[in-house]
Short mmCIF file of N, CA and C in Angstrom, two decimals:
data_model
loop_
_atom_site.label_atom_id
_atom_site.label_comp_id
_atom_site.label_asym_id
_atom_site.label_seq_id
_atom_site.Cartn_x
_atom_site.Cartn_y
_atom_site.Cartn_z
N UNK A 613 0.81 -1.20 0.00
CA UNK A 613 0.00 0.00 0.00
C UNK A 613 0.85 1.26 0.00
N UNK A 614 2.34 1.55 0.74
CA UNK A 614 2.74 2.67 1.00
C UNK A 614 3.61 2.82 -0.76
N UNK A 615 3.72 1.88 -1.14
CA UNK A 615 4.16 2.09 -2.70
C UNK A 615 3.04 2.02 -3.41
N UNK A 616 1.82 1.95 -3.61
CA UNK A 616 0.65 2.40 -4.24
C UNK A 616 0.59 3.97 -3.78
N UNK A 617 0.87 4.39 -2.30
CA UNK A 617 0.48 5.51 -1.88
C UNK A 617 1.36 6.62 -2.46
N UNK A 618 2.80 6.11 -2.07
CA UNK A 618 4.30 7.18 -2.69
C UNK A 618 3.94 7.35 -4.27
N UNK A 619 3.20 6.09 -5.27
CA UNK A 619 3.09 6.89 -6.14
C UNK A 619 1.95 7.71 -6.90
N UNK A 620 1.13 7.67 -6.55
CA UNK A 620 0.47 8.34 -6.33
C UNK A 620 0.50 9.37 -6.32
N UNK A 621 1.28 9.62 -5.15
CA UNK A 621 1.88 11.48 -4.36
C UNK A 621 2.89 11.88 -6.25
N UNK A 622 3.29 10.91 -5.98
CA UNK A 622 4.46 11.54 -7.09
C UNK A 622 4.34 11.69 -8.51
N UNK A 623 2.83 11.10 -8.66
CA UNK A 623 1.88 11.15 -10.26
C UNK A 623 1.71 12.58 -9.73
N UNK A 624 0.93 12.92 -8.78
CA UNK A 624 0.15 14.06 -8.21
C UNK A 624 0.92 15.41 -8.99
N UNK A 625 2.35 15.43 -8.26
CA UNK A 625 3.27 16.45 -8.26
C UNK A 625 3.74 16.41 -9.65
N UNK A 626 3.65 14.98 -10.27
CA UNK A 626 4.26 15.11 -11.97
C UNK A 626 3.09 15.97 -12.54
N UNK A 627 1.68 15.29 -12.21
CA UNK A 627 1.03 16.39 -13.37
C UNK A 627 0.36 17.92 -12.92
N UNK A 628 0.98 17.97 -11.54
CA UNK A 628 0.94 19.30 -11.34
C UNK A 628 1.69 20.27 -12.19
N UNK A 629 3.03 19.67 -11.93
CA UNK A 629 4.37 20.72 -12.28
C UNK A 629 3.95 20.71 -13.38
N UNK A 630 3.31 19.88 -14.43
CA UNK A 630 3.27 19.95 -15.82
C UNK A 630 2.32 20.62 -16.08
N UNK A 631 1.06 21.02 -15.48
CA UNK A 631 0.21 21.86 -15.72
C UNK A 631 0.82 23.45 -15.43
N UNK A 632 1.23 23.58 -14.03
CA UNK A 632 1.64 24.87 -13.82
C UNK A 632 2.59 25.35 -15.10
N UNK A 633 3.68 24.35 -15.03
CA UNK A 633 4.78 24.76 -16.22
C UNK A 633 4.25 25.00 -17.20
N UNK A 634 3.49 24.75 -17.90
CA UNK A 634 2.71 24.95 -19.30
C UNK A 634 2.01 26.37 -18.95
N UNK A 635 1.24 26.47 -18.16
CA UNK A 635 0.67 27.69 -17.89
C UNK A 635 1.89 28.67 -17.59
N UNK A 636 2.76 29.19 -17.25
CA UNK A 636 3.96 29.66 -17.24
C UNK A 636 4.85 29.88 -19.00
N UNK A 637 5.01 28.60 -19.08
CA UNK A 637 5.25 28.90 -20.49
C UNK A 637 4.48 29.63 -21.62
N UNK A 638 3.08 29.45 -21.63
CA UNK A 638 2.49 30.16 -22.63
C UNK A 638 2.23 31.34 -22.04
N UNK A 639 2.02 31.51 -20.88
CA UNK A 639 2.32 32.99 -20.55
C UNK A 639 2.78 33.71 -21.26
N UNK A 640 4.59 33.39 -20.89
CA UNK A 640 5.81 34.12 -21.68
C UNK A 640 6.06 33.73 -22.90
N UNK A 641 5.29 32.75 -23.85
CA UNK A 641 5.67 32.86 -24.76
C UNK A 641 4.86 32.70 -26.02
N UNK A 642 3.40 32.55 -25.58
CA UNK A 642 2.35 32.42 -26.09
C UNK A 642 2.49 31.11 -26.44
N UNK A 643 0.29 31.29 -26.79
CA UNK A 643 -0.20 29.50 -27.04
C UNK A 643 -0.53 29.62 -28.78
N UNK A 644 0.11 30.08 -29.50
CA UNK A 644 0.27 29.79 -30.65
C UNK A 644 1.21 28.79 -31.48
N UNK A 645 1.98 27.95 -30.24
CA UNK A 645 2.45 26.96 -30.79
C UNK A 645 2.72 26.21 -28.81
N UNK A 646 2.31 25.47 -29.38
CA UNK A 646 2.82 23.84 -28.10
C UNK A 646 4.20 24.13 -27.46
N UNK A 647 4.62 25.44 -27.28
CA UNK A 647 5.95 25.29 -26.35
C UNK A 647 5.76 24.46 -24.96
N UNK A 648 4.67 24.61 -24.48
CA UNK A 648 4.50 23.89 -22.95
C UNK A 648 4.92 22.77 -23.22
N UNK A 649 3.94 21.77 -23.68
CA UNK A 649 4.03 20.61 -24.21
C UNK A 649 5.90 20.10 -24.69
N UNK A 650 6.52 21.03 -26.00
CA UNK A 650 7.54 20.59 -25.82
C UNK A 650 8.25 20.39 -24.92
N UNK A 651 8.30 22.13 -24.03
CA UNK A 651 9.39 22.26 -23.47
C UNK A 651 9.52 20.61 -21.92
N UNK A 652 8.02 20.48 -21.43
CA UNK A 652 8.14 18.95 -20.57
C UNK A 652 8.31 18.17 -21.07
N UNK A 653 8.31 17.92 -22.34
CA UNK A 653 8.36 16.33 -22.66
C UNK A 653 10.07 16.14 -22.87
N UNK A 654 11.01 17.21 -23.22
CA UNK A 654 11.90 17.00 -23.31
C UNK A 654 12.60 17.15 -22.06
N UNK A 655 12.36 18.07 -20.64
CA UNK A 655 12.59 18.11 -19.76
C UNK A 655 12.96 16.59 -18.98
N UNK A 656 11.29 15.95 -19.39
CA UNK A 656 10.92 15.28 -18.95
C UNK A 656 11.72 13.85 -19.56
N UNK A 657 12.07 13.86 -20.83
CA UNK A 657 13.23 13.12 -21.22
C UNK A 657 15.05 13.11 -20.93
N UNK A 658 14.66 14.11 -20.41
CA UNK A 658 16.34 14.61 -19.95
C UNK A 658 16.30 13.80 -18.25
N UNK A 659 15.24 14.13 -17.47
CA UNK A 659 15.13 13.44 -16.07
C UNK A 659 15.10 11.92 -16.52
N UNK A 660 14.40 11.24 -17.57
CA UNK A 660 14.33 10.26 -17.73
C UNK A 660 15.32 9.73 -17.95
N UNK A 661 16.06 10.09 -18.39
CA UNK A 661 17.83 9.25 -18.82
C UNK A 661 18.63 9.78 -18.08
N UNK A 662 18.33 10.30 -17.11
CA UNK A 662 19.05 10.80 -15.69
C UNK A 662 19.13 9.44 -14.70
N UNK A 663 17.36 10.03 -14.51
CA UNK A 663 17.13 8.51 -12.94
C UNK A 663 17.42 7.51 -13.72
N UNK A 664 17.40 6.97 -14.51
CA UNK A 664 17.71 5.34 -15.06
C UNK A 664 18.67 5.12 -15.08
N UNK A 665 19.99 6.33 -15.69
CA UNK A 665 21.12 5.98 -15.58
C UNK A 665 21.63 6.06 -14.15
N UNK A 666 21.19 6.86 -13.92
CA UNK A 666 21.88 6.85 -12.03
C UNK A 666 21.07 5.63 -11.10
N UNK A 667 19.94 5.54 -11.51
CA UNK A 667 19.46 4.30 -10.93
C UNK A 667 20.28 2.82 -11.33
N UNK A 668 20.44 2.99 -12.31
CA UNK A 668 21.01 1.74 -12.51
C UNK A 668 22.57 1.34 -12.22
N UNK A 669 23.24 2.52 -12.35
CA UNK A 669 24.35 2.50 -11.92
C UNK A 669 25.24 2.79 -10.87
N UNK A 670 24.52 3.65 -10.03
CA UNK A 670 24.98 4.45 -8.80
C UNK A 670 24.40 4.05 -7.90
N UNK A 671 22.70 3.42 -7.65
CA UNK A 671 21.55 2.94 -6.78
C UNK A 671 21.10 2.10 -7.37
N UNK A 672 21.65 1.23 -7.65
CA UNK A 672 20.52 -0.48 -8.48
C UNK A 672 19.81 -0.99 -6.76
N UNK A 673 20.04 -0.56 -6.12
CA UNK A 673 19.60 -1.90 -4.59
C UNK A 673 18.42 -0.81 -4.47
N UNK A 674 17.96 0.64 -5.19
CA UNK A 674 16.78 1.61 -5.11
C UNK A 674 15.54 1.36 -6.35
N UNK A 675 15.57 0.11 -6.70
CA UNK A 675 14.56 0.11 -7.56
C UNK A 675 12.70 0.71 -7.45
N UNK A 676 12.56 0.50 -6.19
CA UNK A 676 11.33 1.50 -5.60
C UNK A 676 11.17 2.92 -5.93
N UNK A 677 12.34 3.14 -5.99
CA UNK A 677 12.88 5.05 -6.12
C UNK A 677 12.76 5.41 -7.77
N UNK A 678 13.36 4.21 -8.36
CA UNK A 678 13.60 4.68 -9.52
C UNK A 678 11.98 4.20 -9.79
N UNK A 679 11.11 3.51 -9.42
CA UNK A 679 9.80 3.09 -10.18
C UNK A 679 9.03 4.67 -9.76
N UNK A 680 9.46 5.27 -8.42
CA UNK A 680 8.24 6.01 -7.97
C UNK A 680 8.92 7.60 -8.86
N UNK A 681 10.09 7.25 -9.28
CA UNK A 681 10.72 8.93 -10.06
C UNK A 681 10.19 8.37 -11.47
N UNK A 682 10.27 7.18 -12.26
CA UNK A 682 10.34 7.22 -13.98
C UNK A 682 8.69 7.27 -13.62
N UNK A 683 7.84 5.77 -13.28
CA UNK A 683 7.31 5.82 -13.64
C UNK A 683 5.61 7.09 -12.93
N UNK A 684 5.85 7.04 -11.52
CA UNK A 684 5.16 8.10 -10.86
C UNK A 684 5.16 9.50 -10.96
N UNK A 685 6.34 10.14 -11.03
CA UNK A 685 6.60 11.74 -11.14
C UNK A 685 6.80 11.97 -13.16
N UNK A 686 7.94 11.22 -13.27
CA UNK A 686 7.98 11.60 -14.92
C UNK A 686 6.78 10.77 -16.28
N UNK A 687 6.57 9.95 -15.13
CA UNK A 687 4.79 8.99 -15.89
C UNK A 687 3.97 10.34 -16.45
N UNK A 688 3.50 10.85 -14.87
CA UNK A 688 2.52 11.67 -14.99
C UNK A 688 3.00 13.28 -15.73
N UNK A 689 4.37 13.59 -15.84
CA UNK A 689 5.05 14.95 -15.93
C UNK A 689 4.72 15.32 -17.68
N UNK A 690 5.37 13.85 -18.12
CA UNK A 690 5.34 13.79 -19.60
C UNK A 690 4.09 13.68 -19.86
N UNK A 691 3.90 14.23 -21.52
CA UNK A 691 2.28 13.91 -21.91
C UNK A 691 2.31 13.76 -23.63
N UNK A 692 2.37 12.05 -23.87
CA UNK A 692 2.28 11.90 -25.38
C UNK A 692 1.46 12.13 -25.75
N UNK A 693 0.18 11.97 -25.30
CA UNK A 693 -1.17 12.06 -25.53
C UNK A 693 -1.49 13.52 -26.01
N UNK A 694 -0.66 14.70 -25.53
CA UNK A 694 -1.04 16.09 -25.97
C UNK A 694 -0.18 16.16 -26.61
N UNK A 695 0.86 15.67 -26.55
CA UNK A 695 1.70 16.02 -28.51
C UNK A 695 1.15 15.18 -29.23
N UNK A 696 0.78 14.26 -29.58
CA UNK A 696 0.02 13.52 -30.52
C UNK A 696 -1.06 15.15 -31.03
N UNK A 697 -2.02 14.94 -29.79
CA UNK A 697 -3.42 15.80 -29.84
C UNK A 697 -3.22 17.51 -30.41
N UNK A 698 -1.77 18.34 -30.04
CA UNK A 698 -1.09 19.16 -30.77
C UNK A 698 -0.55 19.25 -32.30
N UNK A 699 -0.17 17.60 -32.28
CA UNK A 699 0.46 17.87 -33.89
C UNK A 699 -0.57 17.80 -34.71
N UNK A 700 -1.62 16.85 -34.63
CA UNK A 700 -2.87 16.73 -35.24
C UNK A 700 -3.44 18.46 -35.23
N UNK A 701 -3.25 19.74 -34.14
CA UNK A 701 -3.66 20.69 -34.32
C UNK A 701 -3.21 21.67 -35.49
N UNK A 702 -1.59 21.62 -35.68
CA UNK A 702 -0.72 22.05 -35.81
C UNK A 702 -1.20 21.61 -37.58
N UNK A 703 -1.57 20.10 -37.65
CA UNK A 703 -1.57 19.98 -39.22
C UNK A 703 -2.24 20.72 -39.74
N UNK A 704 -3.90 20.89 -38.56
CA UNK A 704 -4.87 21.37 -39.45
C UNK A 704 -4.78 22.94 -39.29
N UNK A 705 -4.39 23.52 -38.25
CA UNK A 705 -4.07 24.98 -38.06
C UNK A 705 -3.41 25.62 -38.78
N UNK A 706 -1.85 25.04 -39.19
CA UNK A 706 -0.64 26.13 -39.30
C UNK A 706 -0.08 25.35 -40.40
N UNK A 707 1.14 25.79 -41.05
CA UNK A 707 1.43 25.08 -42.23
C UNK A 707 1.83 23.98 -41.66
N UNK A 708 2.17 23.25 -42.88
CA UNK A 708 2.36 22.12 -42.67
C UNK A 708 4.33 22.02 -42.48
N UNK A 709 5.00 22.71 -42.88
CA UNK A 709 6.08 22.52 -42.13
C UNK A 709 6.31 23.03 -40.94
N UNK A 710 5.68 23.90 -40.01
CA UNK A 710 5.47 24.03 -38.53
C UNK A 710 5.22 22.77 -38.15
N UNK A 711 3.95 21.84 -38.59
CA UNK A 711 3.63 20.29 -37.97
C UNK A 711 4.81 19.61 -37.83
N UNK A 712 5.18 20.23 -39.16
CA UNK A 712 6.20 18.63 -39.43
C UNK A 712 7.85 18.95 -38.13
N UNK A 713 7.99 20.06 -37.94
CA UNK A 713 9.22 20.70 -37.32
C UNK A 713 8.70 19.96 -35.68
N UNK A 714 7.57 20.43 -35.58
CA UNK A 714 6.78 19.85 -34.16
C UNK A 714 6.93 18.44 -33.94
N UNK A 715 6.68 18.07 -34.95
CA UNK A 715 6.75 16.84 -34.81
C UNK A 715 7.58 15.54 -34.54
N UNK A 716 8.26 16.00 -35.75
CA UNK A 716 9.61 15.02 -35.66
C UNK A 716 10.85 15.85 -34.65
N UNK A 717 10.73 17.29 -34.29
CA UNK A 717 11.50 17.65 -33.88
C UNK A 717 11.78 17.33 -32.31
N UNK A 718 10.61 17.20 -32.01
CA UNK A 718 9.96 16.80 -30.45
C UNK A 718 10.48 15.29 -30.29
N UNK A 719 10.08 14.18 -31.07
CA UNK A 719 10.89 13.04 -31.01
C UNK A 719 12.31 13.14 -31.14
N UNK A 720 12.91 13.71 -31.99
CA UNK A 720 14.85 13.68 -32.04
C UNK A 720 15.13 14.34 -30.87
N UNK A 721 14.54 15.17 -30.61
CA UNK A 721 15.15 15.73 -29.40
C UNK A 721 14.69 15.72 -27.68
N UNK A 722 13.69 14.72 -28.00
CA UNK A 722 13.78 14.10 -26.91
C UNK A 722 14.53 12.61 -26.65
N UNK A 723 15.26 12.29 -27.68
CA UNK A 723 15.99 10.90 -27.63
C UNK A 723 17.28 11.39 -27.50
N UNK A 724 17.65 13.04 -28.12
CA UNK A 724 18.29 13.50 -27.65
C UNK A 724 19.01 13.92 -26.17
N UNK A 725 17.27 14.77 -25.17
CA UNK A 725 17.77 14.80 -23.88
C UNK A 725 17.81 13.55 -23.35
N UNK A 726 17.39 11.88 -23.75
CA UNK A 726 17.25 11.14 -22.93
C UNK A 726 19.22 10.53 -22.89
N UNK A 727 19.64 11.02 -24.30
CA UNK A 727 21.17 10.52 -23.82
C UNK A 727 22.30 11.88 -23.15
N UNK A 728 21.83 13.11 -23.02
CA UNK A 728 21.85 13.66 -22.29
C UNK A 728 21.85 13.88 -21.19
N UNK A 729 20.73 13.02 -20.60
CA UNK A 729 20.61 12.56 -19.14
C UNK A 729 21.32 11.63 -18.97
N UNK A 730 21.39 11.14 -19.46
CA UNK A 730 22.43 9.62 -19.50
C UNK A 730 23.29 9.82 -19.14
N UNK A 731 24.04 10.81 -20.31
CA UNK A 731 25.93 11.67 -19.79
C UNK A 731 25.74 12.02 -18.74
N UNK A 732 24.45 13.11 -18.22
CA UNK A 732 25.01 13.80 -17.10
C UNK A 732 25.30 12.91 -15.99
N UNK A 733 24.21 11.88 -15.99
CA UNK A 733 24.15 10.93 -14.78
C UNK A 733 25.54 10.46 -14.61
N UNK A 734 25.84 9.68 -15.79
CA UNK A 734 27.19 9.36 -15.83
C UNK A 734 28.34 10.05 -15.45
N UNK A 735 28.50 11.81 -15.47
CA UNK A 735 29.44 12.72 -15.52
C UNK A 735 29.22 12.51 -13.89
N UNK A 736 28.23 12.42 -13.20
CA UNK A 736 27.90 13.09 -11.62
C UNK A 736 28.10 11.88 -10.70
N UNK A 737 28.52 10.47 -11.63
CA UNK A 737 28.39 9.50 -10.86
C UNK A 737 29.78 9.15 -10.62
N UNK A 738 31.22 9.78 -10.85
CA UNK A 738 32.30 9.34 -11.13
C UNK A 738 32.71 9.53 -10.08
#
């Protein structure tokens, strides 16, 4: 139960921060294009190849930690479901090379921060 409960708490706080952050972002930078959306999912890929690499290499005997950070806090932080639901906007809204930049750009560069996180973990674990 107290690991049903911890994650829980830590879905809670993932899709908080991701709501606030988005609201913050289009603030400053307007909602004429999905910056929110990018800017967490890649965030949210950069933490992801963080805790895994440091989980796995620095804390393997913390597998609880790393389930309640990937899949509880960065589960709920990230959101494919609204870049999917964005690019589909983006096709029918704006040209079609804005979609396409959104699109594929958001995947490379989130496989990007995920080996990113990787290095850093690696750089901080020496």
């Amino acid at each position: 139960m107290a690991g049903t409960t911890g994650g829980s708490f830590r879905a809670i706080a993932g899709a908080l921060s991701r709501y606030y952050l988005t609201l913050l972002i289009a603030a400053r930078l307007g909602a004429d294009f999905p910056y929110g959306t990018l800017v967490i999912n890649l965030t949210g890929c950069l933490g992801m190849g963080f805790a895994v690499t440091l989980m796995a290499e620095r804390y393997p005997m913390l597998p609880d930690v790393k389930l309640l950070l990937t899949t509880g806090f960065l589960g709920a932080y990230t959101t494919f479901s609204t870049y999917g639901l964005e690019s589909v906007f983006l096709f029918k809204n704006a040209t079609a090379a804005i979609a396409i930049l959104y699109w594929l750009g958001s995947a490379c560069l989130g496989i990007g921060c995920i080996q990113l996180g990787t290095a850093l973990a690696r750089l901080l674990s020496r």
